[in-house]
Amino acid sequence: METVAVAPQLNTSHVDYTYRMPVEFFGKFDNETGKRLTSRIGTAGLIKWLADTFTFSVFKDGKTGICTRTNEQFTRDLNVSESTVYRARNKFVGKYVKNEKKGKYQFDIENNPLSGGYYALEAWMTRPILHNGKTIEFTNVTQLVAAYFNSECNRKPQELSTRELAYKLDISELSAQRAINVLTADYKNNPFVYRTEKGVNGHKRSVYVINRALFRKLNKAEEKRLKAQIKAREKSKAEHDAETNKAVESELNERRQYRIERAESVYARALADEEFRVSDEALKRLAPKLAFAELKHLPGLTKLQQEECELTGRRKAALKRLEIDEAEFSEEFHCKCIKCHDKLFLANGKPCGCFSRGAPT
């Protein structure tokens, strides 16, 4: 039977879609004495939020970046409730996570040094899985246990008891046993985790090893799905960009035509006045003569300048009587938006809110 994730995963923050959960998140456990030194830093859901932020702000080579996420994205990708996201943010921001700008997070590794060990929580573990005709949804605690097995029992089998597992992850023995039951359930001899030697009871040691073939299959399916999503997203973006450019071009043309028509309308109204029309036409005829006289320093230059001054005065008087500003003859005067001057984008490159069909992106 086929095993697939039955819900879409839209996490786009990391290349391999594996959340790294530092072992320090689960506190410290002394293997020699069997005693717990420190407790885990939060509930399973809160740890997932912090692991997400850590994964996408601290890279495997030690370099740091910014985890850009909205609350909706945290909720969607981690499959947790909105209240869990808010609780995690309130609990960890300032102590473990820097949050200088809204929606931008960075794990504070300087004040929270880590050993480098972590448990690998695969993205497919966070959502429902269709496994041999049965839909399985791991609880948050089961996801933590699955991540532990994925990391510790991947290369070689691990021998441990339910109590030891519960201590390592700082969860109750009952929760650990329930998670083990789900992961080792014999779904037609294809469990997520093999229990090769079963203890008599929960306190006895058992030997565990992950079902590598199943894990590889789910990881490959995840990779294939994500590549398809990236391709679809790129196609969607290209189509969106084309539509946006078309809308922007159309809006720019409409606004330019509006400004031209407005300027021409004002000028036509002015031309209807005989005094303005005569003086305006005379100034136009005079302009080339005046320019030539200035260039050649002709003796009649002063007379032409006096004539220009007189015509300009008559023209201004006509405009004043008509209550028309000279600037109204210019296209720029009739811009609909004084912020962007009908360019649809501000000086800082951001889209202007005046775009009537939705701000271009």
Short mmCIF file of C-alpha atoms in Angstrom, two decimals:
data_model
loop_
_atom_site.label_atom_id
_atom_site.label_comp_id
_atom_site.label_asym_id
_atom_site.label_seq_id
_atom_site.Cartn_x
_atom_site.Cartn_y
_atom_site.Cartn_z
CA MET A 1 0.00 0.00 0.00
CA GLU A 2 1.08 3.56 -0.63
CA THR A 3 2.42 5.77 2.14
CA VAL A 4 2.08 9.50 1.51
CA ALA A 5 1.46 12.72 3.38
CA VAL A 6 -2.17 13.66 2.84
CA ALA A 7 -1.91 17.42 3.45
CA PRO A 8 0.21 19.98 1.62
CA GLN A 9 3.40 21.26 3.22
CA LEU A 10 4.15 24.83 2.20
CA ASN A 11 7.26 25.47 4.25
CA THR A 12 9.62 27.44 1.99
CA SER A 13 12.28 28.52 4.45
CA HIS A 14 14.84 25.73 4.15
CA VAL A 15 16.37 23.55 1.48
CA ASP A 16 15.90 20.10 3.04
CA TYR A 17 12.74 20.74 5.08
CA THR A 18 14.13 19.07 8.20
CA TYR A 19 13.62 20.88 11.48
CA ARG A 20 16.69 20.66 13.72
CA MET A 21 15.78 20.32 17.37
CA PRO A 22 18.87 20.93 19.56
CA VAL A 23 19.15 18.42 22.39
CA GLU A 24 19.39 21.32 24.85
CA PHE A 25 15.73 22.09 24.18
CA PHE A 26 14.91 18.88 26.05
CA GLY A 27 17.04 19.74 29.06
CA LYS A 28 20.00 17.72 30.28
CA PHE A 29 20.03 14.09 31.35
CA ASP A 30 22.94 12.35 33.05
CA ASN A 31 23.25 8.92 31.45
CA GLU A 32 25.56 7.64 34.20
CA THR A 33 23.45 8.60 37.21
CA GLY A 34 20.09 8.42 35.45
CA LYS A 35 19.16 11.79 36.91
CA ARG A 36 17.76 14.82 35.17
CA LEU A 37 19.86 17.96 35.51
CA THR A 38 17.59 20.45 33.76
CA SER A 39 14.08 20.21 32.31
CA ARG A 40 12.95 20.82 28.76
CA ILE A 41 12.29 24.45 27.94
CA GLY A 42 8.65 24.06 26.95
CA THR A 43 5.85 21.82 25.77
CA ALA A 44 6.18 19.81 22.57
CA GLY A 45 4.38 22.44 20.49
CA LEU A 46 6.50 25.27 21.87
CA ILE A 47 9.70 23.32 21.21
CA LYS A 48 8.62 22.82 17.59
CA TRP A 49 8.18 26.59 17.20
CA LEU A 50 11.63 27.25 18.62
CA ALA A 51 13.15 24.46 16.51
CA ASP A 52 11.62 26.02 13.40
CA THR A 53 13.10 29.40 14.27
CA PHE A 54 16.47 27.81 15.08
CA THR A 55 16.54 25.77 11.85
CA PHE A 56 15.91 28.71 9.58
CA SER A 57 18.10 31.28 11.38
CA VAL A 58 21.14 29.15 12.29
CA PHE A 59 22.55 27.27 9.34
CA LYS A 60 24.46 24.01 9.51
CA ASP A 61 27.78 25.74 8.80
CA GLY A 62 27.30 27.94 11.87
CA LYS A 63 26.31 31.06 9.96
CA THR A 64 23.22 32.94 11.03
CA GLY A 65 20.38 34.40 9.03
CA ILE A 66 16.83 35.62 9.54
CA CYS A 67 13.79 33.39 9.89
CA THR A 68 11.01 35.31 8.15
CA ARG A 69 7.68 33.90 9.24
CA THR A 70 4.18 35.08 9.97
CA ASN A 71 2.06 33.52 12.70
CA GLU A 72 -0.08 31.96 9.98
CA GLN A 73 2.98 30.29 8.43
CA PHE A 74 4.11 28.91 11.78
CA THR A 75 0.62 27.51 12.34
CA ARG A 76 0.40 26.03 8.85
CA ASP A 77 3.85 24.47 8.57
CA LEU A 78 4.16 23.13 12.11
CA ASN A 79 0.52 22.02 12.28
CA VAL A 80 -0.01 23.69 15.65
CA SER A 81 -2.70 26.00 16.98
CA GLU A 82 -2.50 29.78 16.82
CA SER A 83 -2.48 29.91 20.62
CA THR A 84 0.63 27.68 20.65
CA VAL A 85 2.39 30.09 18.29
CA TYR A 86 1.48 33.08 20.47
CA ARG A 87 2.59 31.29 23.64
CA ALA A 88 5.88 30.28 22.06
CA ARG A 89 6.55 33.79 20.84
CA ASN A 90 5.78 35.30 24.24
CA LYS A 91 7.88 32.69 26.04
CA PHE A 92 10.98 32.60 23.84
CA VAL A 93 11.33 36.04 22.22
CA GLY A 94 13.84 38.00 24.25
CA LYS A 95 15.31 34.95 25.96
CA TYR A 96 16.15 32.59 23.13
CA VAL A 97 15.06 34.54 20.04
CA LYS A 98 15.76 38.04 18.77
CA ASN A 99 12.80 39.75 17.14
CA GLU A 100 13.79 43.26 16.04
CA LYS A 101 11.22 43.45 13.26
CA LYS A 102 7.74 41.98 12.99
CA GLY A 103 7.81 38.52 11.45
CA LYS A 104 11.63 38.32 11.45
CA TYR A 105 13.23 36.02 14.00
CA GLN A 106 16.78 34.96 14.81
CA PHE A 107 17.87 32.42 17.38
CA ASP A 108 20.18 34.09 19.91
CA ILE A 109 23.01 31.60 19.70
CA GLU A 110 25.48 33.99 21.36
CA ASN A 111 23.64 33.93 24.68
CA ASN A 112 22.42 30.34 24.23
CA PRO A 113 25.44 28.27 23.13
CA LEU A 114 24.56 24.78 21.93
CA SER A 115 26.50 21.53 21.76
CA GLY A 116 25.66 20.92 18.12
CA GLY A 117 23.61 17.80 18.74
CA TYR A 118 20.03 17.81 17.56
CA TYR A 119 17.09 15.58 16.68
CA ALA A 120 15.87 15.67 13.08
CA LEU A 121 12.14 16.28 12.74
CA GLU A 122 11.18 15.67 9.11
CA ALA A 123 8.51 17.92 7.65
CA TRP A 124 6.26 14.97 6.78
CA MET A 125 6.08 14.05 10.47
CA THR A 126 4.15 17.25 11.25
CA ARG A 127 1.03 16.38 9.28
CA PRO A 128 -1.36 13.47 8.55
CA ILE A 129 0.16 10.52 6.71
CA LEU A 130 -1.71 7.97 4.62
CA HIS A 131 0.08 4.74 5.48
CA ASN A 132 -1.17 1.44 4.01
CA GLY A 133 -4.70 2.77 3.68
CA LYS A 134 -4.79 4.22 7.17
CA THR A 135 -4.50 7.91 7.98
CA ILE A 136 -2.12 8.56 10.85
CA GLU A 137 -1.50 11.92 12.48
CA PHE A 138 1.39 12.12 14.92
CA THR A 139 0.74 14.14 18.05
CA ASN A 140 3.35 16.75 18.96
CA VAL A 141 4.88 14.35 21.49
CA THR A 142 4.94 11.51 18.95
CA GLN A 143 6.72 13.85 16.54
CA LEU A 144 9.40 14.48 19.16
CA VAL A 145 9.84 10.75 19.74
CA ALA A 146 9.92 10.12 15.97
CA ALA A 147 12.59 12.82 15.62
CA TYR A 148 14.62 11.14 18.38
CA PHE A 149 14.41 7.73 16.68
CA ASN A 150 15.15 9.35 13.31
CA SER A 151 18.38 10.77 14.69
CA GLU A 152 19.57 8.22 17.25
CA CYS A 153 18.39 4.97 15.63
CA ASN A 154 19.14 5.81 12.03
CA ARG A 155 22.72 4.54 11.72
CA LYS A 156 22.52 1.71 14.20
CA PRO A 157 19.93 0.16 16.54
CA GLN A 158 19.55 1.72 19.96
CA GLU A 159 18.77 -0.19 23.13
CA LEU A 160 16.71 1.74 25.64
CA SER A 161 13.68 1.46 27.86
CA THR A 162 10.52 3.53 27.79
CA ARG A 163 11.65 5.18 31.01
CA GLU A 164 15.01 6.17 29.50
CA LEU A 165 13.31 7.59 26.41
CA ALA A 166 10.89 9.54 28.61
CA TYR A 167 13.79 10.92 30.66
CA LYS A 168 15.81 11.91 27.61
CA LEU A 169 12.94 13.89 26.11
CA ASP A 170 11.53 14.96 29.49
CA ILE A 171 8.07 13.57 28.79
CA SER A 172 5.91 11.25 30.84
CA GLU A 173 6.43 7.50 30.51
CA LEU A 174 2.80 7.17 29.44
CA SER A 175 3.31 9.68 26.62
CA ALA A 176 6.52 7.95 25.58
CA GLN A 177 4.79 4.56 25.52
CA ARG A 178 1.90 5.89 23.45
CA ALA A 179 4.31 7.36 20.93
CA ILE A 180 6.25 4.10 20.75
CA ASN A 181 3.00 2.19 20.18
CA VAL A 182 2.14 4.41 17.20
CA LEU A 183 5.62 4.28 15.67
CA THR A 184 6.12 0.54 16.12
CA ALA A 185 2.57 -0.53 15.22
CA ASP A 186 2.76 -3.35 12.69
CA TYR A 187 1.04 -1.69 9.74
CA LYS A 188 1.25 -4.86 7.64
CA ASN A 189 4.91 -5.41 8.59
CA ASN A 190 5.85 -1.87 7.59
CA PRO A 191 6.14 0.15 10.84
CA PHE A 192 7.85 3.50 11.13
CA VAL A 193 10.21 2.06 13.75
CA TYR A 194 11.20 -1.58 14.19
CA ARG A 195 11.36 -2.97 17.69
CA THR A 196 13.71 -5.89 17.15
CA GLU A 197 13.83 -7.00 20.78
CA LYS A 198 10.78 -6.25 22.86
CA GLY A 199 11.08 -5.90 26.61
CA VAL A 200 8.66 -7.69 28.93
CA ASN A 201 7.19 -4.37 30.00
CA GLY A 202 7.74 -0.66 29.47
CA HIS A 203 10.62 -0.53 31.90
CA LYS A 204 12.62 -3.29 30.23
CA ARG A 205 14.99 -2.42 27.43
CA SER A 206 14.04 -2.87 23.80
CA VAL A 207 16.12 -2.43 20.65
CA TYR A 208 14.81 0.10 18.12
CA VAL A 209 15.81 0.96 14.56
CA ILE A 210 13.96 3.14 12.07
CA ASN A 211 12.41 1.75 8.93
CA ARG A 212 14.96 3.30 6.60
CA ALA A 213 13.12 2.29 3.44
CA LEU A 214 9.91 3.97 4.65
CA PHE A 215 11.73 7.09 5.83
CA ARG A 216 13.58 7.40 2.51
CA LYS A 217 10.32 6.94 0.65
CA LEU A 218 8.58 9.67 2.63
CA ASN A 219 11.56 12.01 2.30
CA LYS A 220 11.72 11.46 -1.47
CA ALA A 221 7.98 12.04 -1.74
CA GLU A 222 8.44 15.22 0.27
CA GLU A 223 11.25 16.40 -2.01
CA LYS A 224 9.20 15.64 -5.12
CA ARG A 225 6.19 17.44 -3.70
CA LEU A 226 8.22 20.47 -2.73
CA LYS A 227 9.87 20.71 -6.14
CA ALA A 228 6.43 20.63 -7.73
CA GLN A 229 5.27 23.35 -5.34
CA ILE A 230 8.30 25.50 -6.10
CA LYS A 231 7.73 25.06 -9.83
CA ALA A 232 4.04 25.91 -9.46
CA ARG A 233 4.90 28.90 -7.28
CA GLU A 234 7.42 30.18 -9.82
CA LYS A 235 4.87 29.78 -12.59
CA SER A 236 2.26 31.54 -10.51
CA LYS A 237 4.72 34.34 -9.73
CA ALA A 238 5.59 34.75 -13.42
CA GLU A 239 1.90 34.94 -14.30
CA HIS A 240 1.28 37.36 -11.43
CA ASP A 241 4.19 39.54 -12.52
CA ALA A 242 2.91 39.58 -16.10
CA GLU A 243 -0.58 40.55 -14.93
CA THR A 244 0.84 43.20 -12.61
CA ASN A 245 3.03 44.70 -15.32
CA LYS A 246 0.06 44.78 -17.67
CA ALA A 247 -2.10 46.45 -15.04
CA VAL A 248 0.63 48.97 -14.20
CA GLU A 249 1.18 49.83 -17.86
CA SER A 250 -2.55 50.21 -18.43
CA GLU A 251 -2.92 52.42 -15.36
CA LEU A 252 0.05 54.59 -16.37
CA ASN A 253 -1.38 55.06 -19.88
CA GLU A 254 -4.83 55.91 -18.50
CA ARG A 255 -3.43 58.47 -16.10
CA ARG A 256 -1.24 60.06 -18.77
CA GLN A 257 -4.22 60.30 -21.13
CA TYR A 258 -6.26 61.85 -18.29
CA ARG A 259 -3.57 64.48 -17.65
CA ILE A 260 -3.28 65.31 -21.37
CA GLU A 261 -7.02 65.69 -21.74
CA ARG A 262 -7.26 67.88 -18.66
CA ALA A 263 -4.41 70.12 -19.81
CA GLU A 264 -5.85 70.39 -23.31
CA SER A 265 -9.30 71.19 -21.90
CA VAL A 266 -7.93 74.08 -19.83
CA TYR A 267 -5.96 75.40 -22.79
CA ALA A 268 -9.03 75.19 -25.06
CA ARG A 269 -11.02 77.17 -22.49
CA ALA A 270 -8.31 79.84 -22.48
CA LEU A 271 -8.21 80.00 -26.28
CA ALA A 272 -11.93 80.76 -26.30
CA ASP A 273 -10.97 84.18 -24.89
CA GLU A 274 -9.95 86.51 -27.76
CA GLU A 275 -7.43 88.53 -25.71
CA PHE A 276 -5.61 85.38 -24.61
CA ARG A 277 -5.75 83.81 -28.07
CA VAL A 278 -4.33 86.88 -29.82
CA SER A 279 -1.54 87.43 -27.31
CA ASP A 280 -0.69 83.71 -27.12
CA GLU A 281 -0.48 83.32 -30.92
CA ALA A 282 1.57 86.51 -31.19
CA LEU A 283 4.04 85.23 -28.57
CA LYS A 284 4.42 81.97 -30.52
CA ARG A 285 5.19 83.90 -33.73
CA LEU A 286 7.56 86.16 -31.86
CA ALA A 287 9.53 83.41 -30.13
CA PRO A 288 11.73 82.31 -33.13
CA LYS A 289 12.43 85.93 -34.11
CA LEU A 290 13.49 86.77 -30.56
CA ALA A 291 15.69 83.69 -30.30
CA PHE A 292 17.44 84.52 -33.59
CA ALA A 293 17.95 88.14 -32.57
CA GLU A 294 19.48 87.07 -29.24
CA LEU A 295 21.78 84.63 -31.01
CA LYS A 296 23.00 87.18 -33.61
CA HIS A 297 22.83 90.22 -31.30
CA LEU A 298 20.71 92.10 -33.83
CA PRO A 299 20.02 95.82 -33.26
CA GLY A 300 16.24 95.22 -33.06
CA LEU A 301 16.60 92.91 -30.04
CA THR A 302 15.47 95.49 -27.50
CA LYS A 303 12.30 96.27 -29.45
CA LEU A 304 11.47 92.56 -29.72
CA GLN A 305 12.02 92.12 -25.98
CA GLN A 306 9.70 95.01 -25.23
CA GLU A 307 7.08 93.51 -27.52
CA GLU A 308 7.43 90.13 -25.76
CA CYS A 309 7.03 91.79 -22.36
CA GLU A 310 3.87 93.57 -23.50
CA LEU A 311 2.31 90.42 -24.98
CA THR A 312 3.22 88.40 -21.90
CA GLY A 313 1.50 90.98 -19.70
CA ARG A 314 -1.65 90.89 -21.81
CA ARG A 315 -1.62 87.08 -21.74
CA LYS A 316 -1.22 86.98 -17.94
CA ALA A 317 -4.00 89.51 -17.50
CA ALA A 318 -6.31 87.37 -19.62
CA LEU A 319 -5.47 84.28 -17.56
CA LYS A 320 -6.08 86.15 -14.32
CA ARG A 321 -9.46 87.30 -15.59
CA LEU A 322 -10.27 83.72 -16.62
CA GLU A 323 -9.02 82.48 -13.21
CA ILE A 324 -6.61 80.05 -14.89
CA ASP A 325 -3.16 79.25 -13.52
CA GLU A 326 -0.39 79.00 -16.11
CA ALA A 327 0.63 75.66 -14.53
CA GLU A 328 -2.72 74.15 -15.55
CA PHE A 329 -1.47 73.93 -19.14
CA SER A 330 1.11 71.32 -17.98
CA GLU A 331 0.37 67.58 -17.69
CA GLU A 332 2.12 67.34 -14.31
CA PHE A 333 -0.39 69.76 -12.77
CA HIS A 334 -3.19 67.22 -13.22
CA CYS A 335 -1.51 64.24 -11.48
CA LYS A 336 -4.05 62.24 -9.51
CA CYS A 337 -1.53 61.40 -6.77
CA ILE A 338 0.77 64.03 -5.32
CA LYS A 339 2.81 61.35 -3.49
CA CYS A 340 4.06 59.36 -6.48
CA HIS A 341 3.13 61.85 -9.24
CA ASP A 342 1.25 59.07 -11.02
CA LYS A 343 4.32 56.82 -11.25
CA LEU A 344 2.61 54.24 -8.95
CA PHE A 345 5.88 53.81 -7.04
CA LEU A 346 7.39 56.04 -4.37
CA ALA A 347 10.95 57.33 -4.32
CA ASN A 348 12.01 54.47 -2.03
CA GLY A 349 10.82 51.91 -4.58
CA LYS A 350 7.76 50.82 -2.65
CA PRO A 351 4.36 50.69 -4.41
CA CYS A 352 2.07 53.62 -3.80
CA GLY A 353 -1.31 52.97 -2.26
CA CYS A 354 -3.04 55.05 -4.95
CA PHE A 355 -2.99 52.21 -7.47
CA SER A 356 -6.71 51.67 -7.96
CA ARG A 357 -6.37 48.02 -8.96
CA GLY A 358 -4.34 46.91 -5.99
CA ALA A 359 -0.82 47.91 -5.09
CA PRO A 360 1.71 46.41 -7.53
CA THR A 361 4.29 44.08 -5.95
#
